[in-house]
Short mmCIF file of C-alpha atoms and ligand atoms in Angstrom, two decimals:
data_model
loop_
_atom_site.label_atom_id
_atom_site.label_comp_id
_atom_site.label_asym_id
_atom_site.label_seq_id
_atom_site.Cartn_x
_atom_site.Cartn_y
_atom_site.Cartn_z
CA MET A 1 -11.01 -0.93 16.62
CA TYR A 2 -13.00 -1.43 13.45
CA ALA A 3 -10.71 -0.96 10.46
CA ASP A 4 -10.63 -1.79 6.76
CA TYR A 5 -7.01 -2.26 5.70
CA HIS A 6 -7.29 -3.08 2.01
CA LEU A 7 -9.10 -0.55 -0.17
CA HIS A 8 -8.94 0.64 -3.76
CA CYS A 9 -10.26 3.73 -5.49
CA GLU A 10 -9.87 5.74 -8.69
CA TYR A 11 -6.06 5.72 -8.38
CA SER A 12 -6.08 1.98 -9.15
CA ASP A 13 -6.50 1.23 -12.83
CA ASP A 14 -9.16 -1.38 -12.01
CA SER A 15 -11.38 0.92 -9.93
CA ASN A 16 -13.48 3.93 -10.87
CA GLU A 17 -14.62 4.72 -7.35
CA PRO A 18 -13.77 8.25 -6.23
CA MET A 19 -11.60 8.27 -3.11
CA GLU A 20 -14.05 10.54 -1.33
CA ASN A 21 -16.93 8.09 -1.93
CA GLN A 22 -14.95 5.37 -0.19
CA ILE A 23 -14.27 7.71 2.72
CA ARG A 24 -17.93 8.73 3.06
CA GLN A 25 -18.99 5.09 2.92
CA ALA A 26 -16.41 4.22 5.60
CA ILE A 27 -17.78 6.93 7.88
CA ALA A 28 -21.34 5.73 7.22
CA SER A 29 -20.18 2.19 8.10
CA ASP A 30 -18.79 3.44 11.44
CA LEU A 31 -15.21 2.45 10.66
CA ASP A 32 -12.65 3.91 13.05
CA GLU A 33 -9.89 3.67 10.47
CA MET A 34 -9.40 2.94 6.77
CA CYS A 35 -6.25 2.37 4.76
CA PHE A 36 -6.11 2.92 1.00
CA THR A 37 -3.88 0.40 -0.79
CA ASP A 38 -4.01 1.22 -4.48
CA HIS A 39 -2.30 -1.04 -7.00
CA VAL A 40 1.28 -1.07 -8.19
CA ASP A 41 2.14 -3.97 -10.53
CA TYR A 42 5.52 -3.45 -12.14
CA GLY A 43 6.24 -5.83 -14.98
CA ILE A 44 2.74 -5.72 -16.41
CA LYS A 45 2.03 -2.04 -15.72
CA ARG A 46 4.17 1.05 -15.99
CA ASP A 47 4.15 4.27 -14.02
CA TRP A 48 2.00 7.11 -15.33
CA ASP A 49 5.14 9.09 -16.24
CA ASP A 50 7.17 6.24 -17.77
CA PRO A 51 8.94 7.56 -20.90
CA GLU A 52 7.98 4.34 -22.70
CA GLY A 53 4.32 5.16 -22.19
CA ILE A 54 1.53 3.22 -20.56
CA ILE A 55 0.54 -0.29 -21.61
CA ILE A 56 -2.77 -0.98 -23.33
CA ARG A 57 -4.19 -4.49 -23.10
CA HIS A 58 -6.79 -5.56 -25.62
CA ALA A 59 -9.50 -7.62 -23.95
CA VAL A 60 -13.06 -8.85 -24.31
CA GLU A 61 -15.32 -7.92 -21.40
CA HIS A 62 -19.00 -8.84 -21.29
CA GLY A 63 -18.80 -9.73 -25.00
CA LYS A 64 -17.39 -6.31 -25.93
CA GLU A 65 -13.92 -5.56 -27.22
CA VAL A 66 -12.19 -3.05 -24.94
CA ASP A 67 -8.77 -1.48 -24.57
CA LEU A 68 -7.67 -1.56 -20.94
CA VAL A 69 -5.18 1.06 -19.87
CA LEU A 70 -2.68 -0.49 -17.47
CA ALA A 71 -0.92 2.00 -15.24
CA ASN A 72 0.30 2.17 -11.68
CA VAL A 73 -0.87 4.74 -9.14
CA ASN A 74 -0.10 8.37 -9.93
CA TYR A 75 1.81 8.67 -6.66
CA PRO A 76 2.07 12.47 -6.28
CA LYS A 77 -1.65 12.95 -6.92
CA TYR A 78 -2.57 9.98 -4.73
CA PHE A 79 -0.62 11.12 -1.69
CA ALA A 80 -1.76 14.72 -2.15
CA ALA A 81 -5.41 13.58 -2.20
CA LEU A 82 -4.86 11.41 0.89
CA ASN A 83 -3.26 14.31 2.78
CA MET A 84 -6.14 16.57 1.82
CA TYR A 85 -8.86 14.11 2.88
CA GLN A 86 -7.03 13.23 6.10
CA LYS A 87 -7.45 16.85 7.15
CA LYS A 88 -10.97 17.26 5.78
CA TYR A 89 -12.32 14.19 7.61
CA ALA A 90 -10.02 14.24 10.66
CA SER A 91 -12.92 14.52 13.10
CA SER A 92 -14.80 11.57 11.54
CA ILE A 93 -12.25 8.89 10.59
CA SER A 94 -8.55 8.06 10.59
CA ILE A 95 -7.28 7.65 7.01
CA LYS A 96 -4.00 5.82 6.40
CA LYS A 97 -1.75 5.83 3.36
CA GLY A 98 -0.84 2.49 1.85
CA LEU A 99 -0.04 0.77 -1.42
CA GLU A 100 -0.51 -2.79 -2.67
CA PHE A 101 2.75 -3.99 -4.21
CA GLY A 102 2.03 -6.74 -6.73
CA ILE A 103 5.61 -7.88 -6.52
CA GLN A 104 7.58 -10.64 -8.30
CA SER A 105 11.23 -11.69 -8.00
CA ILE A 106 11.91 -10.03 -11.38
CA THR A 107 10.48 -6.65 -10.32
CA VAL A 108 12.05 -6.18 -6.87
CA ASP A 109 14.37 -3.35 -8.00
CA ALA A 110 11.45 -1.18 -9.14
CA TYR A 111 9.78 -1.55 -5.72
CA GLU A 112 13.02 -0.70 -3.92
CA LYS A 113 13.13 2.56 -5.86
CA LEU A 114 9.47 3.30 -5.29
CA TYR A 115 9.71 2.64 -1.56
CA ALA A 116 12.80 4.84 -1.27
CA SER A 117 10.89 7.70 -2.92
CA TYR A 118 7.73 7.46 -0.80
CA GLN A 119 8.74 5.86 2.49
CA ASP A 120 7.94 9.01 4.47
CA ASP A 121 4.40 9.03 3.09
CA LEU A 122 3.60 5.37 3.59
CA ASP A 123 1.87 3.91 6.65
CA PHE A 124 1.37 0.46 5.22
CA VAL A 125 2.42 -1.76 2.30
CA LEU A 126 0.74 -4.96 1.19
CA PHE A 127 2.92 -7.69 -0.33
CA SER A 128 0.81 -9.30 -3.05
CA MET A 129 1.65 -11.70 -5.76
CA HIS A 130 -0.70 -11.28 -8.72
CA GLN A 131 1.58 -12.66 -11.41
CA VAL A 132 4.74 -14.76 -11.86
CA ASN A 133 7.09 -14.00 -14.79
CA ASN A 134 4.52 -11.35 -15.77
CA LEU A 135 1.89 -14.05 -16.28
CA GLU A 136 -1.41 -13.11 -14.62
CA PHE A 137 -3.44 -15.51 -12.49
CA TRP A 138 -6.86 -13.95 -13.07
CA THR A 139 -6.50 -14.45 -16.85
CA GLN A 140 -5.22 -18.05 -16.33
CA ASP A 141 -2.06 -17.15 -18.33
CA PHE A 142 0.10 -18.44 -15.46
CA GLN A 143 -1.86 -21.65 -14.85
CA LYS A 144 -2.28 -22.56 -18.55
CA GLY A 145 -0.48 -25.77 -19.57
CA LYS A 146 0.40 -26.72 -15.98
CA ILE A 147 -1.17 -29.23 -13.66
CA GLN A 148 -2.52 -27.98 -10.34
CA LYS A 149 0.53 -29.13 -8.39
CA GLU A 150 2.92 -27.32 -10.76
CA TYR A 151 1.32 -23.92 -10.58
CA ASN A 152 0.77 -24.13 -6.83
CA ASP A 153 4.38 -25.20 -6.21
CA GLU A 154 5.70 -22.46 -8.46
CA TYR A 155 3.51 -19.77 -6.88
CA TYR A 156 4.61 -20.48 -3.29
CA LYS A 157 8.26 -20.86 -4.29
CA GLU A 158 8.12 -17.48 -6.00
CA ILE A 159 6.64 -15.87 -2.87
CA TYR A 160 9.30 -17.45 -0.67
CA GLN A 161 12.07 -16.30 -2.98
CA THR A 162 10.70 -12.76 -3.39
CA MET A 163 10.11 -12.13 0.31
CA GLN A 164 13.78 -12.90 0.93
CA MET A 165 14.72 -10.21 -1.59
CA PHE A 166 12.33 -7.48 -0.45
CA HIS A 167 11.55 -6.29 3.06
CA HIS A 168 9.69 -2.99 2.76
CA TYR A 169 6.22 -4.27 3.39
CA SER A 170 3.84 -4.82 6.29
CA CYS A 171 1.69 -7.89 5.55
CA LEU A 172 1.40 -10.78 3.12
CA THR A 173 -1.89 -10.31 1.31
CA HIS A 174 -4.38 -12.99 0.16
CA LEU A 175 -1.57 -15.54 0.62
CA ASP A 176 -3.46 -18.38 -1.09
CA LEU A 177 -4.64 -16.16 -3.94
CA LEU A 178 -4.56 -18.96 -6.52
CA ALA A 179 -7.59 -20.48 -4.75
CA ARG A 180 -9.62 -17.51 -6.07
CA TYR A 181 -8.85 -18.37 -9.70
CA ASP A 182 -8.33 -22.14 -9.57
CA GLU A 183 -10.43 -23.86 -12.22
CA ASN A 184 -9.37 -27.25 -10.81
CA GLY A 185 -11.01 -26.68 -7.43
CA ILE A 186 -9.58 -26.62 -3.95
CA TYR A 187 -5.94 -27.69 -3.76
CA PRO A 188 -5.27 -29.41 -0.42
CA PHE A 189 -3.39 -27.28 2.11
CA GLU A 190 -1.39 -30.35 3.17
CA ASN A 191 0.29 -30.48 -0.27
CA GLU A 192 1.84 -27.04 0.26
CA LYS A 193 2.06 -27.06 4.05
CA ASP A 194 5.88 -27.27 4.20
CA ILE A 195 6.59 -24.30 1.94
CA ILE A 196 3.76 -22.26 3.52
CA ALA A 197 5.30 -22.94 6.94
CA GLU A 198 8.66 -21.69 5.63
CA ILE A 199 6.98 -18.56 4.23
CA LEU A 200 5.23 -17.87 7.54
CA LYS A 201 8.34 -18.55 9.65
CA TYR A 202 10.33 -16.18 7.47
CA ALA A 203 7.62 -13.51 7.69
CA ILE A 204 7.49 -13.80 11.49
CA ARG A 205 11.30 -13.50 11.81
CA ASP A 206 11.15 -10.51 9.46
CA GLY A 207 8.48 -8.80 11.59
CA LYS A 208 5.79 -9.17 8.94
CA GLY A 209 2.11 -9.94 9.27
CA ILE A 210 -0.58 -11.59 7.21
CA GLU A 211 -3.89 -10.25 5.99
CA ILE A 212 -7.36 -11.73 5.99
CA ASN A 213 -8.88 -10.65 2.69
CA THR A 214 -12.66 -10.67 3.09
CA SER A 215 -13.33 -10.55 -0.66
CA SER A 216 -13.38 -14.37 -0.31
CA TRP A 217 -17.09 -13.99 0.50
CA LYS A 218 -17.68 -12.06 -2.72
CA TYR A 219 -15.76 -14.66 -4.75
CA GLY A 220 -17.76 -17.46 -3.13
CA LEU A 221 -14.75 -19.25 -1.62
CA LYS A 222 -15.68 -21.89 0.93
CA ASP A 223 -12.90 -20.86 3.30
CA THR A 224 -11.37 -17.60 4.45
CA GLN A 225 -8.50 -16.13 2.39
CA PRO A 226 -5.98 -17.20 3.40
CA SER A 227 -7.58 -20.40 4.64
CA ARG A 228 -8.22 -21.12 8.30
CA ALA A 229 -5.45 -23.74 8.12
CA ILE A 230 -2.93 -21.03 7.11
CA LEU A 231 -4.18 -18.62 9.79
CA LYS A 232 -3.86 -21.37 12.44
CA LEU A 233 -0.37 -22.25 11.27
CA TYR A 234 0.69 -18.59 11.43
CA LYS A 235 -0.59 -18.40 15.00
CA ASP A 236 1.00 -21.71 16.02
CA LEU A 237 4.37 -20.54 14.64
CA GLY A 238 4.15 -17.44 16.85
CA GLY A 239 2.71 -14.91 14.39
CA LYS A 240 0.81 -12.02 15.91
CA ILE A 241 0.43 -9.34 13.22
CA ILE A 242 -2.90 -9.60 11.41
CA THR A 243 -4.78 -7.03 9.38
CA VAL A 244 -8.24 -7.43 7.88
CA GLY A 245 -9.25 -5.83 4.60
CA SER A 246 -12.22 -5.97 2.24
CA ASP A 247 -10.21 -5.34 -0.97
CA ALA A 248 -13.21 -3.22 -2.05
CA HIS A 249 -12.87 -1.58 -5.47
CA GLU A 250 -16.31 0.04 -5.04
CA THR A 251 -18.30 1.32 -2.07
CA LYS A 252 -20.63 -1.68 -2.21
CA TYR A 253 -17.96 -3.94 -0.71
CA LEU A 254 -16.30 -1.52 1.68
CA ALA A 255 -15.95 -3.10 5.16
CA SER A 256 -17.84 -6.13 3.86
CA HIS A 257 -17.49 -9.14 6.24
CA ILE A 258 -14.74 -7.50 8.31
CA LYS A 259 -16.68 -8.28 11.50
CA ASP A 260 -17.15 -11.89 10.37
CA ALA A 261 -13.37 -12.14 9.99
CA TYR A 262 -12.86 -10.71 13.50
CA ALA A 263 -15.27 -13.34 14.86
CA ILE A 264 -13.43 -16.15 13.04
CA LEU A 265 -10.09 -14.91 14.37
CA LYS A 266 -11.39 -14.86 17.93
CA ASN A 267 -13.60 -17.93 18.00
CA GLU A 268 -11.86 -20.31 15.58
CA ILE A 269 -8.21 -19.28 15.38
CA GLY A 270 -7.70 -18.02 18.94
CA ILE A 271 -6.31 -14.62 17.98
CA ASN A 272 -7.67 -11.68 19.97
CA GLU A 273 -5.85 -8.77 18.37
CA ILE A 274 -5.71 -7.09 14.99
CA CYS A 275 -3.27 -4.46 13.80
CA THR A 276 -3.41 -1.05 12.29
CA PHE A 277 -0.25 0.65 11.04
CA ASP A 278 1.34 4.05 11.38
CA HIS A 279 4.50 4.86 9.40
CA MET A 280 5.01 1.12 8.79
CA GLN A 281 4.80 0.27 12.52
CA PRO A 282 2.10 -2.12 13.76
CA ILE A 283 -0.28 -1.02 16.50
CA PHE A 284 -2.18 -3.81 18.25
CA HIS A 285 -5.87 -3.59 19.15
CA LYS A 286 -8.11 -6.02 21.03
CA ILE A 287 -11.06 -7.32 19.07
ZN1 LIG B 1 -4.46 -8.11 -4.63
ZN1 LIG B 2 -6.27 -5.29 -3.67
#
């Protein structure tokens, strides 16, 4: 099984890549299966049909002033497109329907409602944390004014709290995400080991998996994401459910380093299986 389980396209507000381009690239890359996981980030983004309207964020990108339109996936159009392409490309690739929930403890209710509306459509849900108290990591708004220990402690506590409130997901995504945006360098795993162990134990009891996010290569991280130490701990605690995804927002990165991640799992972590999902149920495959 060669599968990319974290993909974005035009239905994410931070991607312009047509869904069909991603599918064609996946077929050209000889993937057996691909799962789209477009973004939902309640709190900082609204739904396309929210009566209060969409949110515009003023930003400077590459020295130019731009207005970014922040909106979640247009779910009816997204699932209709996925159903259509599933049929069109059925003989070439298996296409699965997922979403990436950028969840926080303060937005759990919105995800409960969303999941209730689309649970029959969904094969797979990623549990991500991209912001805490609506403060984004990638903009440094969350980290600002805190020392490295403070923002790391707060981030893992928020994940632990939120995962006890919300259960409609498949895998914890890029679990050490702060490492991607940490201007203070690598924060030692040992400092957060206890809370990470609690997170992983809870996930295992709850039947949840973790994801290897291969965009770590693109971001120039020295380790995998999550780190090898976290992957080993998950395995040692009895965890078995692992997916691997490129997090590609454009065809250039589709399936990028997925095979490297498989090799690391096998040769360094001692895990010989990865998962795909069908209607939220894991299916195990030898690698
Ligand atoms: Zn993410
Ligand atoms: Zn993503």
